[in-house]
């Protein structure tokens, strides 16, 4: 990839972001050759989490230099950044579990809206869903498929065609198959909160 200088800034400013919601709800952003990390005096996150955020943004920088970001769907970009930053938290599984019956949330065409103009809940869901879409791709086909998709895009394929060439599935069909996997894996997660609910209702049930 092209090697050139880049900056890392620790800041609380919006830096003229086109959508302040992105900065309000993010821990970091990458703009061209500049990585901006939100000051931990505001985020109150751990050193380990801070390093994950930095790795996430470095992954964006790397991917953007490897393939023009306009050639990639947002879910693939964010899934890539999260996968290689080891951002595999239980909270993301709960986010997916809490929405398994909401087909609207799992509509790929709506993801960009959820990233950029949706509520904080939709914003967090978009990240959790992107992470699962990407990691599931590797689990089903191996990490080599990511390399092959990127190489095909660099050789002139559009993303959807490169995806189909390597998976024999359209992106839409892959999304539908992944949604079935999510439901089968996480539908029961919603009931992990049941004990606390029963404690709250105990006085009424006695």
mmCIF file of C-alpha atoms in Angstrom:
data_model
loop_
_atom_site.group_PDB
_atom_site.id
_atom_site.type_symbol
_atom_site.label_atom_id
_atom_site.label_comp_id
_atom_site.label_asym_id
_atom_site.label_seq_id
_atom_site.Cartn_x
_atom_site.Cartn_y
_atom_site.Cartn_z
ATOM 1 C CA UNK A 1 0.000 0.000 0.000
ATOM 2 C CA UNK A 2 0.960 3.643 -0.326
ATOM 3 C CA UNK A 3 3.119 4.701 2.597
ATOM 4 C CA UNK A 4 2.913 8.334 3.645
ATOM 5 C CA UNK A 5 2.783 10.320 6.900
ATOM 6 C CA UNK A 6 -0.388 10.495 8.983
ATOM 7 C CA UNK A 7 -1.393 12.253 12.185
ATOM 8 C CA UNK A 8 -3.032 11.080 15.396
ATOM 9 C CA UNK A 9 -4.845 13.797 17.342
ATOM 10 C CA UNK A 10 -6.335 13.500 20.835
ATOM 11 C CA UNK A 11 -9.165 16.003 20.997
ATOM 12 C CA UNK A 12 -12.663 16.965 22.120
ATOM 13 C CA UNK A 13 -13.384 19.236 19.170
ATOM 14 C CA UNK A 14 -15.772 18.396 16.308
ATOM 15 C CA UNK A 15 -13.127 19.192 13.672
ATOM 16 C CA UNK A 16 -15.757 20.349 11.176
ATOM 17 C CA UNK A 17 -17.228 16.862 10.852
ATOM 18 C CA UNK A 18 -20.070 16.793 8.361
ATOM 19 C CA UNK A 19 -22.302 15.137 10.934
ATOM 20 C CA UNK A 20 -21.634 15.965 14.568
ATOM 21 C CA UNK A 21 -23.564 12.872 15.649
ATOM 22 C CA UNK A 22 -20.658 10.791 14.365
ATOM 23 C CA UNK A 23 -18.302 12.539 16.762
ATOM 24 C CA UNK A 24 -20.850 12.644 19.592
ATOM 25 C CA UNK A 25 -21.296 8.870 19.528
ATOM 26 C CA UNK A 26 -17.831 7.741 18.391
ATOM 27 C CA UNK A 27 -14.599 7.234 20.282
ATOM 28 C CA UNK A 28 -12.551 8.048 17.191
ATOM 29 C CA UNK A 29 -12.730 8.906 13.502
ATOM 30 C CA UNK A 30 -10.385 8.796 10.519
ATOM 31 C CA UNK A 31 -10.404 11.708 8.073
ATOM 32 C CA UNK A 32 -8.038 11.234 5.125
ATOM 33 C CA UNK A 33 -4.582 11.008 6.733
ATOM 34 C CA UNK A 34 -5.680 12.107 10.192
ATOM 35 C CA UNK A 35 -6.893 9.903 13.035
ATOM 36 C CA UNK A 36 -8.796 11.761 15.755
ATOM 37 C CA UNK A 37 -9.271 10.005 19.110
ATOM 38 C CA UNK A 38 -11.661 11.459 21.670
ATOM 39 C CA UNK A 39 -9.942 12.515 24.884
ATOM 40 C CA UNK A 40 -10.311 9.830 27.550
ATOM 41 C CA UNK A 41 -11.071 12.532 30.118
ATOM 42 C CA UNK A 42 -14.465 12.630 28.376
ATOM 43 C CA UNK A 43 -14.895 8.989 27.419
ATOM 44 C CA UNK A 44 -13.532 7.482 30.670
ATOM 45 C CA UNK A 45 -12.529 4.301 28.854
ATOM 46 C CA UNK A 46 -9.672 1.986 29.865
ATOM 47 C CA UNK A 47 -6.191 1.926 28.376
ATOM 48 C CA UNK A 48 -7.026 -1.408 26.719
ATOM 49 C CA UNK A 49 -10.166 0.024 25.123
ATOM 50 C CA UNK A 50 -8.233 3.104 24.000
ATOM 51 C CA UNK A 51 -5.747 0.840 22.206
ATOM 52 C CA UNK A 52 -8.647 -0.966 20.512
ATOM 53 C CA UNK A 53 -10.009 2.361 19.282
ATOM 54 C CA UNK A 54 -6.600 3.320 17.921
ATOM 55 C CA UNK A 55 -6.239 -0.048 16.174
ATOM 56 C CA UNK A 56 -9.752 0.370 14.745
ATOM 57 C CA UNK A 57 -8.856 3.729 13.215
ATOM 58 C CA UNK A 58 -5.484 2.467 11.961
ATOM 59 C CA UNK A 59 -7.370 -0.342 10.218
ATOM 60 C CA UNK A 60 -9.522 2.288 8.492
ATOM 61 C CA UNK A 61 -6.407 4.155 7.399
ATOM 62 C CA UNK A 62 -4.866 0.944 6.078
ATOM 63 C CA UNK A 63 -7.994 -0.174 4.233
ATOM 64 C CA UNK A 64 -8.548 3.284 2.732
ATOM 65 C CA UNK A 65 -5.020 3.224 1.322
ATOM 66 C CA UNK A 66 -5.471 -0.300 0.059
ATOM 67 C CA UNK A 67 -8.837 0.294 -1.628
ATOM 68 C CA UNK A 68 -10.597 3.596 -2.192
ATOM 69 C CA UNK A 69 -13.261 3.696 0.521
ATOM 70 C CA UNK A 70 -15.910 4.780 -1.983
ATOM 71 C CA UNK A 71 -15.618 1.299 -3.504
ATOM 72 C CA UNK A 72 -16.585 -0.463 -0.269
ATOM 73 C CA UNK A 73 -19.904 -0.656 1.607
ATOM 74 C CA UNK A 74 -19.811 0.787 5.104
ATOM 75 C CA UNK A 75 -20.564 -2.548 6.774
ATOM 76 C CA UNK A 76 -17.466 -4.097 5.189
ATOM 77 C CA UNK A 77 -15.284 -1.156 6.235
ATOM 78 C CA UNK A 78 -16.466 -1.151 9.828
ATOM 79 C CA UNK A 79 -16.470 -4.938 10.059
ATOM 80 C CA UNK A 80 -12.864 -4.993 8.823
ATOM 81 C CA UNK A 81 -11.793 -2.343 11.338
ATOM 82 C CA UNK A 82 -13.550 -4.066 14.252
ATOM 83 C CA UNK A 83 -12.372 -7.580 13.377
ATOM 84 C CA UNK A 84 -8.696 -6.669 13.210
ATOM 85 C CA UNK A 85 -8.952 -4.529 16.355
ATOM 86 C CA UNK A 86 -10.382 -7.541 18.231
ATOM 87 C CA UNK A 87 -13.549 -5.623 19.146
ATOM 88 C CA UNK A 88 -15.659 -8.670 19.883
ATOM 89 C CA UNK A 89 -17.667 -7.638 22.936
ATOM 90 C CA UNK A 90 -20.616 -9.391 24.567
ATOM 91 C CA UNK A 91 -22.511 -6.099 24.417
ATOM 92 C CA UNK A 92 -22.638 -6.324 20.616
ATOM 93 C CA UNK A 93 -24.231 -9.763 20.899
ATOM 94 C CA UNK A 94 -26.890 -8.345 23.208
ATOM 95 C CA UNK A 95 -27.555 -5.537 20.720
ATOM 96 C CA UNK A 96 -28.178 -8.098 17.982
ATOM 97 C CA UNK A 97 -30.261 -10.295 20.283
ATOM 98 C CA UNK A 98 -32.492 -7.413 21.316
ATOM 99 C CA UNK A 99 -33.363 -6.756 17.680
ATOM 100 C CA UNK A 100 -33.719 -10.250 16.226
ATOM 101 C CA UNK A 101 -37.418 -9.719 15.512
ATOM 102 C CA UNK A 102 -36.953 -6.321 13.894
ATOM 103 C CA UNK A 103 -36.335 -6.989 10.196
ATOM 104 C CA UNK A 104 -36.062 -3.262 9.500
ATOM 105 C CA UNK A 105 -32.862 -3.067 11.544
ATOM 106 C CA UNK A 106 -31.282 -5.930 9.581
ATOM 107 C CA UNK A 107 -31.909 -4.319 6.195
ATOM 108 C CA UNK A 108 -28.499 -3.664 4.604
ATOM 109 C CA UNK A 109 -29.893 -0.766 2.614
ATOM 110 C CA UNK A 110 -30.690 1.009 5.870
ATOM 111 C CA UNK A 111 -27.242 0.626 7.436
ATOM 112 C CA UNK A 112 -25.744 3.835 6.059
ATOM 113 C CA UNK A 113 -28.695 5.764 7.460
ATOM 114 C CA UNK A 114 -28.208 4.082 10.824
ATOM 115 C CA UNK A 115 -24.515 4.985 10.794
ATOM 116 C CA UNK A 116 -24.944 8.605 9.765
ATOM 117 C CA UNK A 117 -28.368 9.981 10.651
ATOM 118 C CA UNK A 118 -30.042 7.479 12.955
ATOM 119 C CA UNK A 119 -30.348 7.459 16.717
ATOM 120 C CA UNK A 120 -27.544 6.360 19.027
ATOM 121 C CA UNK A 121 -29.296 2.980 19.318
ATOM 122 C CA UNK A 122 -29.283 2.584 15.524
ATOM 123 C CA UNK A 123 -25.679 3.768 15.381
ATOM 124 C CA UNK A 124 -24.566 1.110 17.885
ATOM 125 C CA UNK A 125 -26.634 -1.554 16.136
ATOM 126 C CA UNK A 126 -25.018 -0.729 12.777
ATOM 127 C CA UNK A 127 -21.590 -1.426 14.267
ATOM 128 C CA UNK A 128 -22.678 -4.646 15.951
ATOM 129 C CA UNK A 129 -24.307 -5.918 12.746
ATOM 130 C CA UNK A 130 -21.302 -4.951 10.608
ATOM 131 C CA UNK A 131 -19.005 -6.814 12.962
ATOM 132 C CA UNK A 132 -21.065 -9.989 12.692
ATOM 133 C CA UNK A 133 -21.451 -9.757 8.898
ATOM 134 C CA UNK A 134 -17.684 -9.497 8.488
ATOM 135 C CA UNK A 135 -16.615 -12.110 11.041
ATOM 136 C CA UNK A 136 -19.264 -14.543 9.769
ATOM 137 C CA UNK A 137 -17.823 -14.139 6.279
ATOM 138 C CA UNK A 138 -14.434 -15.265 7.561
ATOM 139 C CA UNK A 139 -15.933 -18.089 9.623
ATOM 140 C CA UNK A 140 -17.799 -19.421 6.584
ATOM 141 C CA UNK A 141 -15.138 -18.977 3.909
ATOM 142 C CA UNK A 142 -11.786 -18.329 5.695
ATOM 143 C CA UNK A 143 -9.786 -15.116 5.891
ATOM 144 C CA UNK A 144 -8.528 -15.615 2.343
ATOM 145 C CA UNK A 145 -11.891 -14.486 0.998
ATOM 146 C CA UNK A 146 -11.285 -10.968 2.341
ATOM 147 C CA UNK A 147 -7.984 -10.829 0.467
ATOM 148 C CA UNK A 148 -9.589 -12.100 -2.730
ATOM 149 C CA UNK A 149 -12.477 -9.620 -2.590
ATOM 150 C CA UNK A 150 -10.056 -6.724 -2.082
ATOM 151 C CA UNK A 151 -7.771 -7.921 -4.885
ATOM 152 C CA UNK A 152 -10.731 -8.227 -7.262
ATOM 153 C CA UNK A 153 -11.857 -4.683 -6.418
ATOM 154 C CA UNK A 154 -8.319 -3.409 -7.039
ATOM 155 C CA UNK A 155 -8.405 -5.135 -10.429
ATOM 156 C CA UNK A 156 -11.614 -3.323 -11.418
ATOM 157 C CA UNK A 157 -14.580 -5.260 -10.020
ATOM 158 C CA UNK A 158 -17.319 -3.409 -8.163
ATOM 159 C CA UNK A 159 -17.862 -4.737 -4.633
ATOM 160 C CA UNK A 160 -21.081 -6.657 -5.336
ATOM 161 C CA UNK A 161 -19.501 -8.488 -8.276
ATOM 162 C CA UNK A 162 -16.325 -9.268 -6.339
ATOM 163 C CA UNK A 163 -18.437 -10.550 -3.463
ATOM 164 C CA UNK A 164 -20.488 -12.822 -5.737
ATOM 165 C CA UNK A 165 -17.373 -14.077 -7.559
ATOM 166 C CA UNK A 166 -15.898 -15.319 -4.291
ATOM 167 C CA UNK A 167 -19.000 -16.504 -2.414
ATOM 168 C CA UNK A 168 -21.465 -17.407 -5.191
ATOM 169 C CA UNK A 169 -23.984 -15.363 -3.185
ATOM 170 C CA UNK A 170 -25.335 -11.903 -3.795
ATOM 171 C CA UNK A 171 -24.748 -9.485 -0.917
ATOM 172 C CA UNK A 172 -28.508 -9.507 -0.300
ATOM 173 C CA UNK A 173 -28.632 -13.311 -0.105
ATOM 174 C CA UNK A 174 -25.608 -13.355 2.191
ATOM 175 C CA UNK A 175 -27.362 -10.874 4.464
ATOM 176 C CA UNK A 176 -30.455 -13.077 4.612
ATOM 177 C CA UNK A 177 -28.373 -16.165 5.447
ATOM 178 C CA UNK A 178 -26.470 -14.232 8.105
ATOM 179 C CA UNK A 179 -29.708 -12.981 9.648
ATOM 180 C CA UNK A 180 -30.864 -16.590 10.048
ATOM 181 C CA UNK A 181 -27.577 -17.390 11.783
ATOM 182 C CA UNK A 182 -27.960 -14.404 14.097
ATOM 183 C CA UNK A 183 -31.468 -15.477 15.069
ATOM 184 C CA UNK A 184 -30.433 -19.073 15.752
ATOM 185 C CA UNK A 185 -27.421 -17.966 17.815
ATOM 186 C CA UNK A 186 -28.793 -15.054 19.809
ATOM 187 C CA UNK A 187 -32.578 -15.260 20.196
ATOM 188 C CA UNK A 188 -32.158 -16.729 23.707
ATOM 189 C CA UNK A 189 -29.809 -13.918 24.865
ATOM 190 C CA UNK A 190 -32.856 -11.756 25.540
ATOM 191 C CA UNK A 191 -33.859 -14.051 28.393
ATOM 192 C CA UNK A 192 -30.545 -13.571 30.221
ATOM 193 C CA UNK A 193 -32.147 -10.493 31.804
ATOM 194 C CA UNK A 194 -35.075 -12.572 33.043
ATOM 195 C CA UNK A 195 -33.771 -13.210 36.633
ATOM 196 C CA UNK A 196 -33.543 -9.475 37.378
ATOM 197 C CA UNK A 197 -37.045 -9.011 35.958
ATOM 198 C CA UNK A 198 -38.386 -11.761 38.220
ATOM 199 C CA UNK A 199 -36.800 -10.094 41.237
ATOM 200 C CA UNK A 200 -38.582 -6.868 40.371
ATOM 201 C CA UNK A 201 -41.923 -8.682 40.033
ATOM 202 C CA UNK A 202 -41.460 -10.923 43.095
ATOM 203 C CA UNK A 203 -43.444 -8.649 45.490
ATOM 204 C CA UNK A 204 -46.384 -8.721 43.090
ATOM 205 C CA UNK A 205 -46.207 -12.468 42.575
ATOM 206 C CA UNK A 206 -45.935 -13.467 46.247
#
